[in-house]
PDB file of C-alpha atoms and ligand atoms in Angstrom:
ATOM      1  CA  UNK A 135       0.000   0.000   0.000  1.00  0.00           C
ATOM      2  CA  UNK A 136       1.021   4.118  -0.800  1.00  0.00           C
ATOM      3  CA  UNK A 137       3.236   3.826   2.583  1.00  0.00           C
ATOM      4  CA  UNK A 138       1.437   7.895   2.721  1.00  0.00           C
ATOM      5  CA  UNK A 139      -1.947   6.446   2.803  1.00  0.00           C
ATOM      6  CA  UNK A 140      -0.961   3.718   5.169  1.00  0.00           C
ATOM      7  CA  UNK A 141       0.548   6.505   7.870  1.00  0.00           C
ATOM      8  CA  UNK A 142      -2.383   9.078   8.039  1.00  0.00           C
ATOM      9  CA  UNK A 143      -3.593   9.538  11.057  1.00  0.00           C
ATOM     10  CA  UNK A 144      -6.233  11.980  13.129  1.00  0.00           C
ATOM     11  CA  UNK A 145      -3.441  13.979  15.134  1.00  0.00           C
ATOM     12  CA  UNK A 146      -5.099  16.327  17.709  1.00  0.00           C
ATOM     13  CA  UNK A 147      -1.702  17.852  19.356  1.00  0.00           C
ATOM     14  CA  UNK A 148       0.889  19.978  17.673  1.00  0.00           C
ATOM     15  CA  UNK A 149       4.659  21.450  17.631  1.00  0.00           C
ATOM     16  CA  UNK A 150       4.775  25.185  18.298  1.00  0.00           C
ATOM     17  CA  UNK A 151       6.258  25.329  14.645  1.00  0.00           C
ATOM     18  CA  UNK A 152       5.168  27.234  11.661  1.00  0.00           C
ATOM     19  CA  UNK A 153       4.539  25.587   8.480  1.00  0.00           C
ATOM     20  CA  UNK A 154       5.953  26.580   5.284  1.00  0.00           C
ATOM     21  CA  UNK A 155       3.870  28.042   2.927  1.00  0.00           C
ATOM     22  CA  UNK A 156       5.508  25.801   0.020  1.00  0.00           C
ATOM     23  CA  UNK A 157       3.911  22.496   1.723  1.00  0.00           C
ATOM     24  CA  UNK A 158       0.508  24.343   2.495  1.00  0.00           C
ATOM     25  CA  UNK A 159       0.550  24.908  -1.504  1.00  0.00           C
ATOM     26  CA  UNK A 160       1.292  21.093  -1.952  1.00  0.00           C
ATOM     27  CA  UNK A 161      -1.585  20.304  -0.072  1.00  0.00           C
ATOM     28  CA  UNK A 162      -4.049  22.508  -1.807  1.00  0.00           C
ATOM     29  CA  UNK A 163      -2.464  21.450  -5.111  1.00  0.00           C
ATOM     30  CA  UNK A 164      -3.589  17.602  -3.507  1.00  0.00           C
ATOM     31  CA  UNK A 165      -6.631  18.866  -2.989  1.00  0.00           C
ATOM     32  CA  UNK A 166      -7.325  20.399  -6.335  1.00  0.00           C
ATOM     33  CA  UNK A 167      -6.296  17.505  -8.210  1.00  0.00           C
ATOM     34  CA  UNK A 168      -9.097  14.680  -6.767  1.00  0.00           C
ATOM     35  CA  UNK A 169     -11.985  14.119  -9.247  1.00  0.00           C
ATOM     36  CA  UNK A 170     -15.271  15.824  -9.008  1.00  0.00           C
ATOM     37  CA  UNK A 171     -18.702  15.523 -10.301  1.00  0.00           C
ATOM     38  CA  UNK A 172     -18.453  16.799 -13.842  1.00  0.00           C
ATOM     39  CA  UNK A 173     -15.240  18.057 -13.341  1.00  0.00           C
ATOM     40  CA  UNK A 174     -16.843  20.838 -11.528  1.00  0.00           C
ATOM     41  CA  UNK A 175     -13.844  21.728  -9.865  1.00  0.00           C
ATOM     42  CA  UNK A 176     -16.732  22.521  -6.818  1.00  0.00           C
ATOM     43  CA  UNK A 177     -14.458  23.088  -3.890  1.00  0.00           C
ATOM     44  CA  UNK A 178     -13.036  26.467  -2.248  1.00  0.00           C
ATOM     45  CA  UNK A 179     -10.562  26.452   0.607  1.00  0.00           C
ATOM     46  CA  UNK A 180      -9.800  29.198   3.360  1.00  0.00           C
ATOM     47  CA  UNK A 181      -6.678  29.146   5.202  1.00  0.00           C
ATOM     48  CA  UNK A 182      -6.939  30.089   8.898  1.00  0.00           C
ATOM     49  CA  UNK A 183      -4.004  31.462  10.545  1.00  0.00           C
ATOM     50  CA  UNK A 184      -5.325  33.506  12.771  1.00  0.00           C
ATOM     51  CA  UNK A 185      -4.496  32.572  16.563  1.00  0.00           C
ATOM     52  CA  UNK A 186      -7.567  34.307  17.964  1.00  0.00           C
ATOM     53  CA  UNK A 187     -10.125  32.158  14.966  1.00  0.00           C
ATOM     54  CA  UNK A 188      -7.951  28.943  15.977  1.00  0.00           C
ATOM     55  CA  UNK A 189      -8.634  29.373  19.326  1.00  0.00           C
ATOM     56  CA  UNK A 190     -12.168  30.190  19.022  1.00  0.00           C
ATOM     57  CA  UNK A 191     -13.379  27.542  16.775  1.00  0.00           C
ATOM     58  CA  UNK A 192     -14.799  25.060  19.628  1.00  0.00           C
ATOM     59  CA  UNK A 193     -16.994  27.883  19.654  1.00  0.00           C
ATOM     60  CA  UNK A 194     -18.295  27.216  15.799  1.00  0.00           C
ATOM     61  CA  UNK A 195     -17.831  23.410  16.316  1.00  0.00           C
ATOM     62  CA  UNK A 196     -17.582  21.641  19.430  1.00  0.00           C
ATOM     63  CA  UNK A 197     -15.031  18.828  18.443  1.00  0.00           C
ATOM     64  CA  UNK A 198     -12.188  20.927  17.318  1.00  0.00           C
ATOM     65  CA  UNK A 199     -10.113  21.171  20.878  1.00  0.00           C
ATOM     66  CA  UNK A 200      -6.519  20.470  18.115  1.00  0.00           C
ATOM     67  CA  UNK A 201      -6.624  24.214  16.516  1.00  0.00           C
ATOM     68  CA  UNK A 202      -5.518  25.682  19.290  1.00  0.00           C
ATOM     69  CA  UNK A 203      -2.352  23.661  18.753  1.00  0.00           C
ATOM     70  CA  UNK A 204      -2.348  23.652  14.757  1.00  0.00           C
ATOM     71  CA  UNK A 205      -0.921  25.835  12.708  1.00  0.00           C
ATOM     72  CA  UNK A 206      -3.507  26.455  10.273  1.00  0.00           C
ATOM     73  CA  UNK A 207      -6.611  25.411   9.967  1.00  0.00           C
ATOM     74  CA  UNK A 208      -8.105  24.648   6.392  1.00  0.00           C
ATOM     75  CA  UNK A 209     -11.690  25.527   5.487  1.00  0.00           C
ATOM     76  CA  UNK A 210     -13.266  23.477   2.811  1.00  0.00           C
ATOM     77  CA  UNK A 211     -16.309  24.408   0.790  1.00  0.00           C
ATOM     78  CA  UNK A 212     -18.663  23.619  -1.656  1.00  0.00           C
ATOM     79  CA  UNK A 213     -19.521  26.324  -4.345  1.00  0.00           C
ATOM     80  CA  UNK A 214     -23.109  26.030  -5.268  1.00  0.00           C
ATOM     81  CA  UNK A 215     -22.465  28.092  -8.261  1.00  0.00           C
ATOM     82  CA  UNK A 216     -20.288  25.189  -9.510  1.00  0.00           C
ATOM     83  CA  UNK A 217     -22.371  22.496  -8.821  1.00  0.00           C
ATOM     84  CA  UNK A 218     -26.532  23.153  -7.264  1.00  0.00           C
ATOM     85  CA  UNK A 219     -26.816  19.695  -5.588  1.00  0.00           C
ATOM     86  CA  UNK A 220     -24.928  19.541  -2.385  1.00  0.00           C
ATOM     87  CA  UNK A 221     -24.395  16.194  -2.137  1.00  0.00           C
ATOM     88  CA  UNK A 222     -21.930  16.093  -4.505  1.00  0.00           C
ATOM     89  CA  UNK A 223     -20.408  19.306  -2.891  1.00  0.00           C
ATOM     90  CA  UNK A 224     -19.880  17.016   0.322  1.00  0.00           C
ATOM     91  CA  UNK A 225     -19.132  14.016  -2.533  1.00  0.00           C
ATOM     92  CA  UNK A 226     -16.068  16.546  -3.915  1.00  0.00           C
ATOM     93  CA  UNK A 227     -14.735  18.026  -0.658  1.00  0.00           C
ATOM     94  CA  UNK A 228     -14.436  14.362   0.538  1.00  0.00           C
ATOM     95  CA  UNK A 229     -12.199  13.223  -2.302  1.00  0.00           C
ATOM     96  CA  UNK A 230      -9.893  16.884  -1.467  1.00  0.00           C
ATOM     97  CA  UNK A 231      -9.966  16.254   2.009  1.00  0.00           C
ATOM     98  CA  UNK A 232      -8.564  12.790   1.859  1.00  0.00           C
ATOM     99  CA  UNK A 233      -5.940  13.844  -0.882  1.00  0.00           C
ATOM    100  CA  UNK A 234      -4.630  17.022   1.018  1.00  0.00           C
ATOM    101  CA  UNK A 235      -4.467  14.476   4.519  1.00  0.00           C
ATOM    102  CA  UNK A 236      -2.035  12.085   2.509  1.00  0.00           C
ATOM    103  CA  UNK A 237      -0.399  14.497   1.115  1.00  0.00           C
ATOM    104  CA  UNK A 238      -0.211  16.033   4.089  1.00  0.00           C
ATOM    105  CA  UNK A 239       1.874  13.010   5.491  1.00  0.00           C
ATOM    106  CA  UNK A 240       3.954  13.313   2.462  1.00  0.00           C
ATOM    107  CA  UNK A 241       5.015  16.742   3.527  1.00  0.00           C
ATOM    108  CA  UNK A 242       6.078  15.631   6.992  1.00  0.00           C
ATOM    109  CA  UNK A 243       3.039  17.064   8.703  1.00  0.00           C
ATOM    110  CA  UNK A 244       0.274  15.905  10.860  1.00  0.00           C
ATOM    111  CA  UNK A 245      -3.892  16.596  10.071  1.00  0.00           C
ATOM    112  CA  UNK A 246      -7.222  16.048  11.273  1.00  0.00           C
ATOM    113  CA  UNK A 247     -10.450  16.710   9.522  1.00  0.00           C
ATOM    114  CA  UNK A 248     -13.793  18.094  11.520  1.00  0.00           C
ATOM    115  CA  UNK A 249     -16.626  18.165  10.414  1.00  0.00           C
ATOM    116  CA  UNK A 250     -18.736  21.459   9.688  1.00  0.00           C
ATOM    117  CA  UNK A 251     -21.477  20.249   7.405  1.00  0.00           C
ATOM    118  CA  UNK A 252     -24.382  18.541   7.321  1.00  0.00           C
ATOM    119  CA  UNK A 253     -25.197  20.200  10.734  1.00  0.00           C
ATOM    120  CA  UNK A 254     -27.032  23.382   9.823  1.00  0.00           C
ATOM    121  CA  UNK A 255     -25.937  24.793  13.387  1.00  0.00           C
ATOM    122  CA  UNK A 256     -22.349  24.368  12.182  1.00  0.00           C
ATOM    123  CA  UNK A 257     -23.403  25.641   9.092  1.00  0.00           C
ATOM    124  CA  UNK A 258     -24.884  28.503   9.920  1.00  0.00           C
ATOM    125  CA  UNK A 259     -21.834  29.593  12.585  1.00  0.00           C
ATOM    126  CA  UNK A 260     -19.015  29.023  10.283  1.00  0.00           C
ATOM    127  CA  UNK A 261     -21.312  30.878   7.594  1.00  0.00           C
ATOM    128  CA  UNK A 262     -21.493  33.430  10.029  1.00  0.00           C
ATOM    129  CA  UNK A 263     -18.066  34.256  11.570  1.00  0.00           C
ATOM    130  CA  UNK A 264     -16.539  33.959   8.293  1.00  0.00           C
ATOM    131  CA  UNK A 265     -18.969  36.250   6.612  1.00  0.00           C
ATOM    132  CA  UNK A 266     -19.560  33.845   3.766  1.00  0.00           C
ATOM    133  CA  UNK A 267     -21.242  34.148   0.800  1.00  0.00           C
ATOM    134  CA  UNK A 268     -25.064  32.487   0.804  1.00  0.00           C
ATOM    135  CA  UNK A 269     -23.179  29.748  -2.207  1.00  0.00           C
ATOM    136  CA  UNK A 270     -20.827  28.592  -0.338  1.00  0.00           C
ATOM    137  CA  UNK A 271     -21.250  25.433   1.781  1.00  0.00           C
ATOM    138  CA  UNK A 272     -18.925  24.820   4.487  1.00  0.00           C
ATOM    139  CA  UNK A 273     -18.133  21.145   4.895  1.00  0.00           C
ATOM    140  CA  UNK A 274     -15.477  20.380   6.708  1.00  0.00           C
ATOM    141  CA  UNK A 275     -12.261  22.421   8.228  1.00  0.00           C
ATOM    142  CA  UNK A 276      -8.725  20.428   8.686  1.00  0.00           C
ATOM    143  CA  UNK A 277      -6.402  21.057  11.497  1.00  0.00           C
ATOM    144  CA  UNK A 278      -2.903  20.934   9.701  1.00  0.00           C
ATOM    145  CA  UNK A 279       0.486  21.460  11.753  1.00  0.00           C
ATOM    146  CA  UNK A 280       3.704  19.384  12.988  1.00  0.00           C
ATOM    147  CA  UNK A 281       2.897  16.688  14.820  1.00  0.00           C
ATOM    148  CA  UNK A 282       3.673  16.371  18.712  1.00  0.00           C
ATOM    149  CA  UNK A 283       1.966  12.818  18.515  1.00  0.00           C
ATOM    150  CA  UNK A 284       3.247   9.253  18.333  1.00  0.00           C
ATOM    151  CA  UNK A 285       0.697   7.833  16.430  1.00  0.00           C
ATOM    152  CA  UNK A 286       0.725   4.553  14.558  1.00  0.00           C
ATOM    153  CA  UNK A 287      -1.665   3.263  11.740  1.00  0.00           C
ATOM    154  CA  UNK A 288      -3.193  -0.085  13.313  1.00  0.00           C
ATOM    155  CA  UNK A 289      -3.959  -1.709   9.432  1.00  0.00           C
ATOM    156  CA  UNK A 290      -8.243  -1.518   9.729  1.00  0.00           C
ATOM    157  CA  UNK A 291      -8.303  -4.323   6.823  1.00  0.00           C
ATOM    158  CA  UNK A 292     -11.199  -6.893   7.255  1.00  0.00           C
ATOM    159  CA  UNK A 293     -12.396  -9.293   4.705  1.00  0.00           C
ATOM    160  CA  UNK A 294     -15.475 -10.094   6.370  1.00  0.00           C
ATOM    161  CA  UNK A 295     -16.884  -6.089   5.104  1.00  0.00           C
ATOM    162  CA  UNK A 296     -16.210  -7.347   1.683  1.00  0.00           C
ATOM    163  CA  UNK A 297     -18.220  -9.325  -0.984  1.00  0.00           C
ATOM    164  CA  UNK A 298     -17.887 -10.236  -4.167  1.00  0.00           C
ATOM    165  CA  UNK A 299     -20.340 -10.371  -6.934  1.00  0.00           C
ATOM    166  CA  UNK A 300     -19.266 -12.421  -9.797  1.00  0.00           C
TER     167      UNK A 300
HETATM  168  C1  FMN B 411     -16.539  13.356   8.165  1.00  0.00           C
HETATM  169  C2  FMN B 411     -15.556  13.328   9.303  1.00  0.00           C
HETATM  170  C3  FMN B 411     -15.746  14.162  10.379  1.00  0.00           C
HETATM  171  C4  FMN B 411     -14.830  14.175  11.440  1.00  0.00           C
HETATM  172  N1  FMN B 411     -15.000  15.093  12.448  1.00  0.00           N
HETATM  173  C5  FMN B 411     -14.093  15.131  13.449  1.00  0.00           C
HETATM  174  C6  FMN B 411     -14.188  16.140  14.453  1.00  0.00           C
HETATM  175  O1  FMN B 411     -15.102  16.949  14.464  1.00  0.00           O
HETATM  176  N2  FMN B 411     -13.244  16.154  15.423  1.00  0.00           N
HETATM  177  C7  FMN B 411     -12.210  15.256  15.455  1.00  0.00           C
HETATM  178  O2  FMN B 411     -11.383  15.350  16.365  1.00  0.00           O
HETATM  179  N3  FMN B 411     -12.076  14.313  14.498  1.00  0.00           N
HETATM  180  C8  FMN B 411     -12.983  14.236  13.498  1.00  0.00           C
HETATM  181  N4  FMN B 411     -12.839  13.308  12.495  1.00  0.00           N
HETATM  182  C9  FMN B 411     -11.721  12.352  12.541  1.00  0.00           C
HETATM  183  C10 FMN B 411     -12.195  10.956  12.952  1.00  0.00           C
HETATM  184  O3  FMN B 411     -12.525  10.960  14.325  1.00  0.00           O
HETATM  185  C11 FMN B 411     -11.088   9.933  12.640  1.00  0.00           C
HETATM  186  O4  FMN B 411     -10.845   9.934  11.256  1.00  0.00           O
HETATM  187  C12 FMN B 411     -11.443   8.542  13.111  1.00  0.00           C
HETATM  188  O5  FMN B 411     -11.522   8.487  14.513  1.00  0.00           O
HETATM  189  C13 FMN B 411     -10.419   7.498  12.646  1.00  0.00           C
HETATM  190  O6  FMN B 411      -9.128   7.844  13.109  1.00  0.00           O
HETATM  191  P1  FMN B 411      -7.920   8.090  12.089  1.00  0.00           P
HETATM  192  O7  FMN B 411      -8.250   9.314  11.278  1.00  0.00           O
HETATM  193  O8  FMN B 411      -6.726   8.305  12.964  1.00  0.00           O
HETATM  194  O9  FMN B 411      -7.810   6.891  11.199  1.00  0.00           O
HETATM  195  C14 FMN B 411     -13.715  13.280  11.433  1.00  0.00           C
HETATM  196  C15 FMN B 411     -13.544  12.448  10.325  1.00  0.00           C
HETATM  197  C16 FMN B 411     -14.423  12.475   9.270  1.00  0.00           C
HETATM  198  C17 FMN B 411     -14.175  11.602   8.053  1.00  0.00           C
END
């Protein structure tokens, strides 16, 4: 297996370290490059920096405790103007997520995605504090720094969720 793939892992504490810009690119490039419905090209990203945002994002979404040790945080959404039907929004940001997270391990740094969307509290919050615009979706944010975790992949393979149809 893509030894990259095989050594992501949710990391929820981080080095006091900034991350360079260069590998942030790498990540979005990641991201840009997974397939969408149509080619729609549907997602949008925001890059959070900001100490006093990192720190207050428990208040947007409960479960996000790590960005007040991450570096950056990365907002994905969904452009409705690119594509009306948000399930394949969620569908695209999945498939960006997933590539900037093992890419992210390629660069030599640690992530974890949160969930914003489907909750239409969350929704409505993120939509709020970030002043977005009513066609864009928020779906997820991703905590992205140096890890100060030592975290190991336990392989999650099991046959038995498998069937064949021949
Ligand atoms: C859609 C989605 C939403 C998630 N939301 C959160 C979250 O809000 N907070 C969090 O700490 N982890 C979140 N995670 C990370 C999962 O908890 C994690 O992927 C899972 O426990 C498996 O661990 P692993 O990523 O280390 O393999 C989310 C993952 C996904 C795919």
């Amino acid at each position: 297996m893509l030894e990259e793939l095989f050594n992501r892992v949710s990391i929820r504490h981080y080095q006091n370290r900034e991350v360079e810009q260069a590998k942030l690119e790498e990540m979005l490039r990641a991201a840009m490059n997974a397939p969408t419905a149509r080619n729609t090209q549907s997602w949008r990203f925001l890059v959070i920096t900001n100490r006093e945002t990192l720190n207050h994002m428990t208040e947007l979404q409960p479960y996000t405790g790590m960005m007040k040790e991450a570096y950056c945080a990365i907002l994905v959404m969904g452009d409705r103007n690119a594509n009306p039907v948000d399930e394949y929004l969620y569908v695209d940001a999945a498939a960006a997520i997933e590539n900037m997270l093992i890419e992210g391990v390629h660069q030599g740094l640690g992530t974890c995605w949160c969930a914003v969307g489907p909750s239409k509290e969350r929704i409505s919050k993120f939509k709020e504090y970030f002043h977005l615009k009513d066609h864009l979706l928020p779906v997820a944010v991703v905590a992205v720094g140096y890890s100060a975790e030592d975290k190991k992949r336990i392989d999650q393979y099991d046959p038995e969720k498998v069937s064949y149809y021949r």
